[in-house]
mmCIF file of C-alpha atoms in Angstrom:
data_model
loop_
_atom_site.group_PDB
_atom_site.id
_atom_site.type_symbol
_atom_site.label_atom_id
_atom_site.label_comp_id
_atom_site.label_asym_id
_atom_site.label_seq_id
_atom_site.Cartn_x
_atom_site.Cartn_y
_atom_site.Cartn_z
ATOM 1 C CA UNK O 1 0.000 0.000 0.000
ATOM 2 C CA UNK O 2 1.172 3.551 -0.833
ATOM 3 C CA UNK O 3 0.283 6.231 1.986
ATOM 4 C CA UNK O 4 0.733 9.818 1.768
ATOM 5 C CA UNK O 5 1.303 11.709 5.141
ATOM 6 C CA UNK O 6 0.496 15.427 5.571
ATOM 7 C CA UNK O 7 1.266 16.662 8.745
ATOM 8 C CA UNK O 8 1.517 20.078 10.726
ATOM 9 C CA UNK O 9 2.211 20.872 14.117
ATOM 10 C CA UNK O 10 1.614 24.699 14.839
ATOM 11 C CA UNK O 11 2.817 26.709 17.835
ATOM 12 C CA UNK O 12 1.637 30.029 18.795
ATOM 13 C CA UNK O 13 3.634 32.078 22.123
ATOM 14 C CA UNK O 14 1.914 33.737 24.339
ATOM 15 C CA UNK O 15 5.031 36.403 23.358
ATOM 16 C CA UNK O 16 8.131 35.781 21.081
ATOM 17 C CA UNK O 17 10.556 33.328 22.363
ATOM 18 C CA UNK O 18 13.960 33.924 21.845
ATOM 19 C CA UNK O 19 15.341 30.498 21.380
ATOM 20 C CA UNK O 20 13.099 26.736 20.222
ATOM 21 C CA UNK O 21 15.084 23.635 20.036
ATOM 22 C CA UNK O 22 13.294 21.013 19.055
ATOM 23 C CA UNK O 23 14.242 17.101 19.176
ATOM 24 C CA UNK O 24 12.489 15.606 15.957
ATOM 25 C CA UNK O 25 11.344 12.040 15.333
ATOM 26 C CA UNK O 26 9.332 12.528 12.152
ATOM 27 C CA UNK O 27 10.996 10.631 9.696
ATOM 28 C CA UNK O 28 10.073 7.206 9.155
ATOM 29 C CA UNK O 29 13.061 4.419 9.282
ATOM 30 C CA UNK O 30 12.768 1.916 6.136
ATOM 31 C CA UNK O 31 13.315 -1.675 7.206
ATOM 32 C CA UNK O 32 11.122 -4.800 5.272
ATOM 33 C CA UNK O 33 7.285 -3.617 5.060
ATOM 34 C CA UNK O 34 8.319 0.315 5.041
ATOM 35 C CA UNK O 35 9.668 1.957 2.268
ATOM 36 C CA UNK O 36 10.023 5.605 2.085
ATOM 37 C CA UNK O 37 9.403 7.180 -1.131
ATOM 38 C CA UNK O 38 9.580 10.698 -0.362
ATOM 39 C CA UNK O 39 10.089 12.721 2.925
ATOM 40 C CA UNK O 40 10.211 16.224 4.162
ATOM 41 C CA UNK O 41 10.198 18.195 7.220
ATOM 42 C CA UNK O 42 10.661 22.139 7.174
ATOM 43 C CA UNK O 43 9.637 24.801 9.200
ATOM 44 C CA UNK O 44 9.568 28.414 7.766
ATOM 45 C CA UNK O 45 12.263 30.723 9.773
ATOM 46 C CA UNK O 46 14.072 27.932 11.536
ATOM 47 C CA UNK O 47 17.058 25.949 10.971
ATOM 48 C CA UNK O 48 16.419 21.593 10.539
ATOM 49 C CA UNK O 49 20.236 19.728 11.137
ATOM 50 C CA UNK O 50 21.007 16.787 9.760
ATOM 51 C CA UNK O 51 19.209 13.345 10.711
ATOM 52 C CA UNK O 52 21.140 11.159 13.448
ATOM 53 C CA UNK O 53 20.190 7.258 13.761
ATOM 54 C CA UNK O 54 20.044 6.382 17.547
ATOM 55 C CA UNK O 55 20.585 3.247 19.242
ATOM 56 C CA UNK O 56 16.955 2.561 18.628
ATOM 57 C CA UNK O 57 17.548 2.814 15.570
ATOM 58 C CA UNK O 58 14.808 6.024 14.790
ATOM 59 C CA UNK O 59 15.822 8.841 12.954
ATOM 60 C CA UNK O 60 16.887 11.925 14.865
ATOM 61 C CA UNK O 61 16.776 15.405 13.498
ATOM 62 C CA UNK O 62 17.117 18.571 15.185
ATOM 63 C CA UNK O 63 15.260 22.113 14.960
ATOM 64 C CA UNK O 64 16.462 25.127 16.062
ATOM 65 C CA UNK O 65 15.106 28.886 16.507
ATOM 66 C CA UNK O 66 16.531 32.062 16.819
ATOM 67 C CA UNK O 67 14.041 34.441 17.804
ATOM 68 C CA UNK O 68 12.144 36.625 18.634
ATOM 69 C CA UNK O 69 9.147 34.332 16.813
ATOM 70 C CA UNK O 70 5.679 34.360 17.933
ATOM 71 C CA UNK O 71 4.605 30.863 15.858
ATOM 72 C CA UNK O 72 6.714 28.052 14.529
ATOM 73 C CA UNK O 73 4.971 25.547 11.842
ATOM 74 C CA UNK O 74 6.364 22.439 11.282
ATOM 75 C CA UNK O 75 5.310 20.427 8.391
ATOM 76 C CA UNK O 76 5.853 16.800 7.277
ATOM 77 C CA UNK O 77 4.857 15.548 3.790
ATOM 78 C CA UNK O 78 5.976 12.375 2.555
ATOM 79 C CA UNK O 79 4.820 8.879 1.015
ATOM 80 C CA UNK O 80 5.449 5.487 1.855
ATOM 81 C CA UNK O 81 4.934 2.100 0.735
ATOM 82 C CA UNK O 82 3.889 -0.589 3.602
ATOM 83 C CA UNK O 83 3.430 -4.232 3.100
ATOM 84 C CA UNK O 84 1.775 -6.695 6.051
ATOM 85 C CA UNK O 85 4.069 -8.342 8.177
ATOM 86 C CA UNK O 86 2.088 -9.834 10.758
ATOM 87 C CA UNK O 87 3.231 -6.654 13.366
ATOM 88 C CA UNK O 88 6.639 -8.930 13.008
ATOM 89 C CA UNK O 89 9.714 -5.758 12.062
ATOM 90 C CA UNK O 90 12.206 -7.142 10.073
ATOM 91 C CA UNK O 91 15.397 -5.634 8.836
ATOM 92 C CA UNK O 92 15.167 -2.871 11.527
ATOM 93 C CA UNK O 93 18.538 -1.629 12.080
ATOM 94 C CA UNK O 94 19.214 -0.743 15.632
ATOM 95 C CA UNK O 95 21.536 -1.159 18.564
ATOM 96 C CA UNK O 96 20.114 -1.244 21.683
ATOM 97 C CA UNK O 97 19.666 -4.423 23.488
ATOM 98 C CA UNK O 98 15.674 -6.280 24.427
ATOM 99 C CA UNK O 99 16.593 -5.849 27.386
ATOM 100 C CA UNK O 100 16.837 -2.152 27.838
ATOM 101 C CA UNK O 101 13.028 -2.217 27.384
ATOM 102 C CA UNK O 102 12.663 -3.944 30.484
ATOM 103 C CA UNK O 103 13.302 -0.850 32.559
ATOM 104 C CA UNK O 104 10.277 0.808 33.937
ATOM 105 C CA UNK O 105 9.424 4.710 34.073
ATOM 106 C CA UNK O 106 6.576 6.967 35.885
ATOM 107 C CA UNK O 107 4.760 6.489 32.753
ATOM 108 C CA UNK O 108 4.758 2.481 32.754
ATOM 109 C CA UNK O 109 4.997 1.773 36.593
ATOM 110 C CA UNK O 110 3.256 -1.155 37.351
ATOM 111 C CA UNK O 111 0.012 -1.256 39.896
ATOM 112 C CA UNK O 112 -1.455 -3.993 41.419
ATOM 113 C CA UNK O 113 -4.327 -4.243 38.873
ATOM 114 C CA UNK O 114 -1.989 -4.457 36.184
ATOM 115 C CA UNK O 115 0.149 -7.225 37.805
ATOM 116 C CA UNK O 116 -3.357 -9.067 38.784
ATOM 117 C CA UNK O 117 -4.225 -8.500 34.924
ATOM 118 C CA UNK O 118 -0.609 -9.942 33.558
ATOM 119 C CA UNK O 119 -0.328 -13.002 36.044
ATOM 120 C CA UNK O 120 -3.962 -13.806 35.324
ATOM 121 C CA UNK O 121 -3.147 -14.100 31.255
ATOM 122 C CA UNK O 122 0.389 -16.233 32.279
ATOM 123 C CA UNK O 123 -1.544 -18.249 34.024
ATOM 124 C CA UNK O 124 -4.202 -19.570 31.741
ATOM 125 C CA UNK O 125 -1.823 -19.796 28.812
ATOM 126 C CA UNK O 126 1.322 -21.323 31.266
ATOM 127 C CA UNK O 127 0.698 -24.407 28.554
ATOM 128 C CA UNK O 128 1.162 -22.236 25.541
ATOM 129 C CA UNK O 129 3.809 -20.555 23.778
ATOM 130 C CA UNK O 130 5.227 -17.049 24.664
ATOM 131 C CA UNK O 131 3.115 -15.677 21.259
ATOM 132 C CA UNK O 132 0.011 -16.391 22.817
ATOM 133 C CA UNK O 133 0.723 -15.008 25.779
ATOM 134 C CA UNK O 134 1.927 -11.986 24.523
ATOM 135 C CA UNK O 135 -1.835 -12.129 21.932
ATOM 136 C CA UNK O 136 -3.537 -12.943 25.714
ATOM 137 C CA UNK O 137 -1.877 -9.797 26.855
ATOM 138 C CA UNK O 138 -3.366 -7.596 24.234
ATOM 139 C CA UNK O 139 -6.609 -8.732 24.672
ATOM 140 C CA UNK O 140 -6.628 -8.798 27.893
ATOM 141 C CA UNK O 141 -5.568 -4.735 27.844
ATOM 142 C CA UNK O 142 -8.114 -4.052 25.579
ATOM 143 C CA UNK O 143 -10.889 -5.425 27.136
ATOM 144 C CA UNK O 144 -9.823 -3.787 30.359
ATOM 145 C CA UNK O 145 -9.547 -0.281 28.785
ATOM 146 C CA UNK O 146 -12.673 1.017 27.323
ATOM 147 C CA UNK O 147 -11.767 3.134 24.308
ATOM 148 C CA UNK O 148 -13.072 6.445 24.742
ATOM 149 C CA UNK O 149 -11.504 9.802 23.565
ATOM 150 C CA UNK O 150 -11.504 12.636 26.170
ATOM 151 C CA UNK O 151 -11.452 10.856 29.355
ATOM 152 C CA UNK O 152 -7.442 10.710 29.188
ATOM 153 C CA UNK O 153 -4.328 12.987 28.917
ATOM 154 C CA UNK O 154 -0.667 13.057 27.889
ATOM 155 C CA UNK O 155 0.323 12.672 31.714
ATOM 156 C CA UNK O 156 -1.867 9.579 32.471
ATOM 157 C CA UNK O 157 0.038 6.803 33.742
ATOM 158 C CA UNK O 158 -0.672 3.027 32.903
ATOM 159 C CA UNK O 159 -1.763 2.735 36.873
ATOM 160 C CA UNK O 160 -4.099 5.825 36.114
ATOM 161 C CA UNK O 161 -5.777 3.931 32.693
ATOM 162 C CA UNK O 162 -6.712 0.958 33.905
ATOM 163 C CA UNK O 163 -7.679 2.351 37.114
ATOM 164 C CA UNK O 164 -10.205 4.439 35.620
ATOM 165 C CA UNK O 165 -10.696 1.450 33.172
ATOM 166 C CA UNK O 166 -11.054 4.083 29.821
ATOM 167 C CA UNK O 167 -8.722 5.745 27.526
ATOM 168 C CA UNK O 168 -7.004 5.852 23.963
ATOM 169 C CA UNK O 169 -4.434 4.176 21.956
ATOM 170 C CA UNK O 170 -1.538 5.927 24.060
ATOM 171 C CA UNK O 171 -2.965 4.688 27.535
ATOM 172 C CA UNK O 172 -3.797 1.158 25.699
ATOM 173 C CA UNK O 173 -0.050 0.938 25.020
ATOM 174 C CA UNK O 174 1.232 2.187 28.387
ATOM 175 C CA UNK O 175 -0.876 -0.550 30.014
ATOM 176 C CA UNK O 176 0.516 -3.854 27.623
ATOM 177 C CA UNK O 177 3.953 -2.653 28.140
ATOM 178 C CA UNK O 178 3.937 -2.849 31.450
ATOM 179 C CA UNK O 179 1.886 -5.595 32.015
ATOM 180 C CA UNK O 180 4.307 -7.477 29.447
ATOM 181 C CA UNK O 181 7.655 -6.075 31.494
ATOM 182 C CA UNK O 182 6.218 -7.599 35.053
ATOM 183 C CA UNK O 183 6.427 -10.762 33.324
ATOM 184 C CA UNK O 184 9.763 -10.132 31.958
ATOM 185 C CA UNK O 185 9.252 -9.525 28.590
ATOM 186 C CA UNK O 186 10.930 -6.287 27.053
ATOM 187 C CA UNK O 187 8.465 -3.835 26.090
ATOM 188 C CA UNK O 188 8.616 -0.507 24.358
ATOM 189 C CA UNK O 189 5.986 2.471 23.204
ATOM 190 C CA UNK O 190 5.780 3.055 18.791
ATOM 191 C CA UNK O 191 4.134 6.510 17.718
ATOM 192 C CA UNK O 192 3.140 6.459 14.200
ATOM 193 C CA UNK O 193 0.422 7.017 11.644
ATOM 194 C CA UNK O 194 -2.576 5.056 11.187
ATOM 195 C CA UNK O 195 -4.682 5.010 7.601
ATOM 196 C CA UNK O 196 -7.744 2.480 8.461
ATOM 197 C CA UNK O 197 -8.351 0.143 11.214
ATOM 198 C CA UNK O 198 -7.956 -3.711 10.507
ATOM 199 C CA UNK O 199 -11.788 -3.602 9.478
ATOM 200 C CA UNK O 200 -10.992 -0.591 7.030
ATOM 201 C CA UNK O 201 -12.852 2.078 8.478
ATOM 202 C CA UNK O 202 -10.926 5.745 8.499
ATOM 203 C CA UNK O 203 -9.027 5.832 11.748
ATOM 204 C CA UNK O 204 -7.634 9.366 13.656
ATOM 205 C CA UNK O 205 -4.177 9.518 11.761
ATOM 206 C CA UNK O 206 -1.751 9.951 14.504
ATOM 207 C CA UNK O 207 -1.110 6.635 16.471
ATOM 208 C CA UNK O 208 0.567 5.049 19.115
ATOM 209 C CA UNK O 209 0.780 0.726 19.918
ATOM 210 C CA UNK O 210 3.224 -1.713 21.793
ATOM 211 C CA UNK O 211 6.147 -4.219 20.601
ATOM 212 C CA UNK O 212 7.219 -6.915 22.419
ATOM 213 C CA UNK O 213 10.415 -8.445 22.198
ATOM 214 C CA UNK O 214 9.469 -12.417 21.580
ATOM 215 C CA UNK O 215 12.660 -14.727 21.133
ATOM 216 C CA UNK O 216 11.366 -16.397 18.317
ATOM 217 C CA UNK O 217 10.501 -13.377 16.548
ATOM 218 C CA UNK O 218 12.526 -10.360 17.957
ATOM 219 C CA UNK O 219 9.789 -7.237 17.612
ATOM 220 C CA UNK O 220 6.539 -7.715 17.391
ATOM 221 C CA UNK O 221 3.968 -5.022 17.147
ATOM 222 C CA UNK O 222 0.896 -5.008 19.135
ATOM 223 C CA UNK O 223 -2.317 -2.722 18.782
ATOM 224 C CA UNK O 224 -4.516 -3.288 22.051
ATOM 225 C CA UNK O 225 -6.757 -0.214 20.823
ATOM 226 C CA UNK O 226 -7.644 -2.060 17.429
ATOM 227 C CA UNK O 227 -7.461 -5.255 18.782
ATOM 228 C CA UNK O 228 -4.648 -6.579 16.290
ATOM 229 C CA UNK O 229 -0.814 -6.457 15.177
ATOM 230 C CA UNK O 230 0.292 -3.379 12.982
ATOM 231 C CA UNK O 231 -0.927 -3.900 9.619
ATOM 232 C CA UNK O 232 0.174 -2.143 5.856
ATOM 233 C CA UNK O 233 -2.165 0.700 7.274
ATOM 234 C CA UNK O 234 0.353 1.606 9.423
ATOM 235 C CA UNK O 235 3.304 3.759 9.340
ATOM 236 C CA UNK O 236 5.944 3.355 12.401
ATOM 237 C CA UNK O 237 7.969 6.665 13.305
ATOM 238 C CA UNK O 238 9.562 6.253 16.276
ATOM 239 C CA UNK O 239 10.352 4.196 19.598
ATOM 240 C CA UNK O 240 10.849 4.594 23.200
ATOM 241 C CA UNK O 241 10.635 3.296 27.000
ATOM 242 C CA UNK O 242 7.120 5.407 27.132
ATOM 243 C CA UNK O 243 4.671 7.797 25.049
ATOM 244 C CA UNK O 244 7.248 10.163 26.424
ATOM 245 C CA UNK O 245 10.254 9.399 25.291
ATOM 246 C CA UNK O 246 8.420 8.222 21.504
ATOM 247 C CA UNK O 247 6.675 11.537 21.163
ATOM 248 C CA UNK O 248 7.262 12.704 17.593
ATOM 249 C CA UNK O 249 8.450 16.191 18.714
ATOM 250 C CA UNK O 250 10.315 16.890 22.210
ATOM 251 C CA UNK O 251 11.841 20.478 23.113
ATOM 252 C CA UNK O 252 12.013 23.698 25.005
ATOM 253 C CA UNK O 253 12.232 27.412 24.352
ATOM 254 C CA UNK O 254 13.332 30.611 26.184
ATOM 255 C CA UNK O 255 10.719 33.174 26.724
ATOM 256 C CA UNK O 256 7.420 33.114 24.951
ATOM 257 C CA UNK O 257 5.471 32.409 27.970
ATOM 258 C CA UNK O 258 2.895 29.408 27.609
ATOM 259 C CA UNK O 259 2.540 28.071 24.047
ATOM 260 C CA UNK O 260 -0.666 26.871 22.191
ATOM 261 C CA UNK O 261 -0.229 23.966 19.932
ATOM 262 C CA UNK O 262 -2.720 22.670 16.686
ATOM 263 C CA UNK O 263 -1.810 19.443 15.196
ATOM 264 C CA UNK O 264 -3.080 18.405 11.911
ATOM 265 C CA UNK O 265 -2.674 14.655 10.328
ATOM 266 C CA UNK O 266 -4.333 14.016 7.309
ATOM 267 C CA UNK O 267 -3.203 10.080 5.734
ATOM 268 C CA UNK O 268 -4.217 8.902 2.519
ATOM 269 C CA UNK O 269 -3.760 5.941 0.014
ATOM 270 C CA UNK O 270 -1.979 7.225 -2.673
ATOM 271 C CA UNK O 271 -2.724 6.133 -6.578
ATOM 272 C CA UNK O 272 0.486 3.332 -7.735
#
């Protein structure tokens, strides 16, 4: 499948800041199922460096802003072509070991509902193979956490989610990963694009799942909020120990006071 990506992420100042750095993770890494076709990121008045792989192996770039501004837009346009893998990533070049994904953060701490949740799922499939545990997980997750826009926000933990038993694709993934990491399996947060669910239907473009790091099959993706793996309708950006740490676009600026921000994600299947 061919996807186009339009994206724009728009910041207003409350006054103009004299200084934006910006740590980007917009551009898509090509291993087997993602192939990028074409790719841009710019940002009218500000300086873009030059793209950095990291031990993840996610592509790094770096904006910077010498004010005084009173907006910055950054916009993404690009095209890719995704095949179906199974949520299996192949051909992903990266560094870092499984088990750095083991480690927990604030985001991902486990609760007592979550560990009831995980031991529950080893235990009926303590006859089966780690795949089906790690399939018992995600359905386990999404059962417990209700889909339901609103009702969460960027600073809700995995505890939080399942606590209140509702949320989105974010708190979905926050909850597998660290029910997967209590029972040892390394665990780590995607943020991407989604085009159409796995019945088709239009889905809200920006995206977030789970991998799990399965011996047999190194990464596997995991989508608790669509209730399958990662699919050709998907486009994976970026990687990282929580939402957090994924999150397309990290940074700080001097002056400027409180910022407003618009995001706007429109995916599409291109003509081949």
């Amino acid at each position: 499948m061919r996807l186009t990506v339009e994206h724009k992420t728009h910041y207003r100042y409350e006054y103009p800041a004299y200084h934006a750095v910006q740590s980007l993770k917009l551009t898509p890494a090509e291993f087997e199922g993602q192939k990028i076709l074409r790719w841009s990121i710019t940002a009218e008045g500000c300086n873009i460096g030059a793209e950095f792989t990291d031990g993840n192996g996610d592509i790094i770039s770096t904006l910077t802003s010498n004010g005084p501004v009173e907006a910055i837009e950054i916009v993404v346009t690009g095209e890719v072509e995704t095949t179906d893998t199974a949520g299996v990533l192949r051909g992903h070049k990266e560094r870092a070991f499984p088990a750095v994904f083991l480690r927990t953060t604030p985001m991902t701490k486990s609760s007592a509902a979550i560990r009831k949740l995980a031991d529950k799922v080893a235990k009926k499939t303590k006859d089966g193979t780690i795949l089906e545990l790690a399939h018992g997980l995600a359905a386990a997750v999404a059962d417990a956490i209700e889909y339901a826009p609103g009702t969460t926000h960027v600073h809700t933990t995995a505890a939080d989610a399942i606590a209140d038993g509702k949320g989105v694709c974010q708190d979905h993934a926050h909850v597998l990963i660290s029910a997967a990491r209590h029972l040892g399996i390394p665990a780590r947060y995607v943020s991407g694009y989604l085009f159409a669910d796995h019945e088709g239907k239009p889905h809200e473009a920006s995206h977030a799942w789970a991998e799990l790091h399965l011996p047999e099959f190194g990464w596997v993706g995991f989508d608790p909020a669509n209730k399958c793996c990662p699919t050709d309708s998907y486009i994976r950006l970026g990687s990282g120990l929580d939402g957090q740490v994924a999150t397309p676009i990290r940074g700080v600026h001097t002056g400027g006071g409180n910022e407003d921000l618009d995001v706007t994600v429109v995916i599409a299947q291109s003509q081949q």
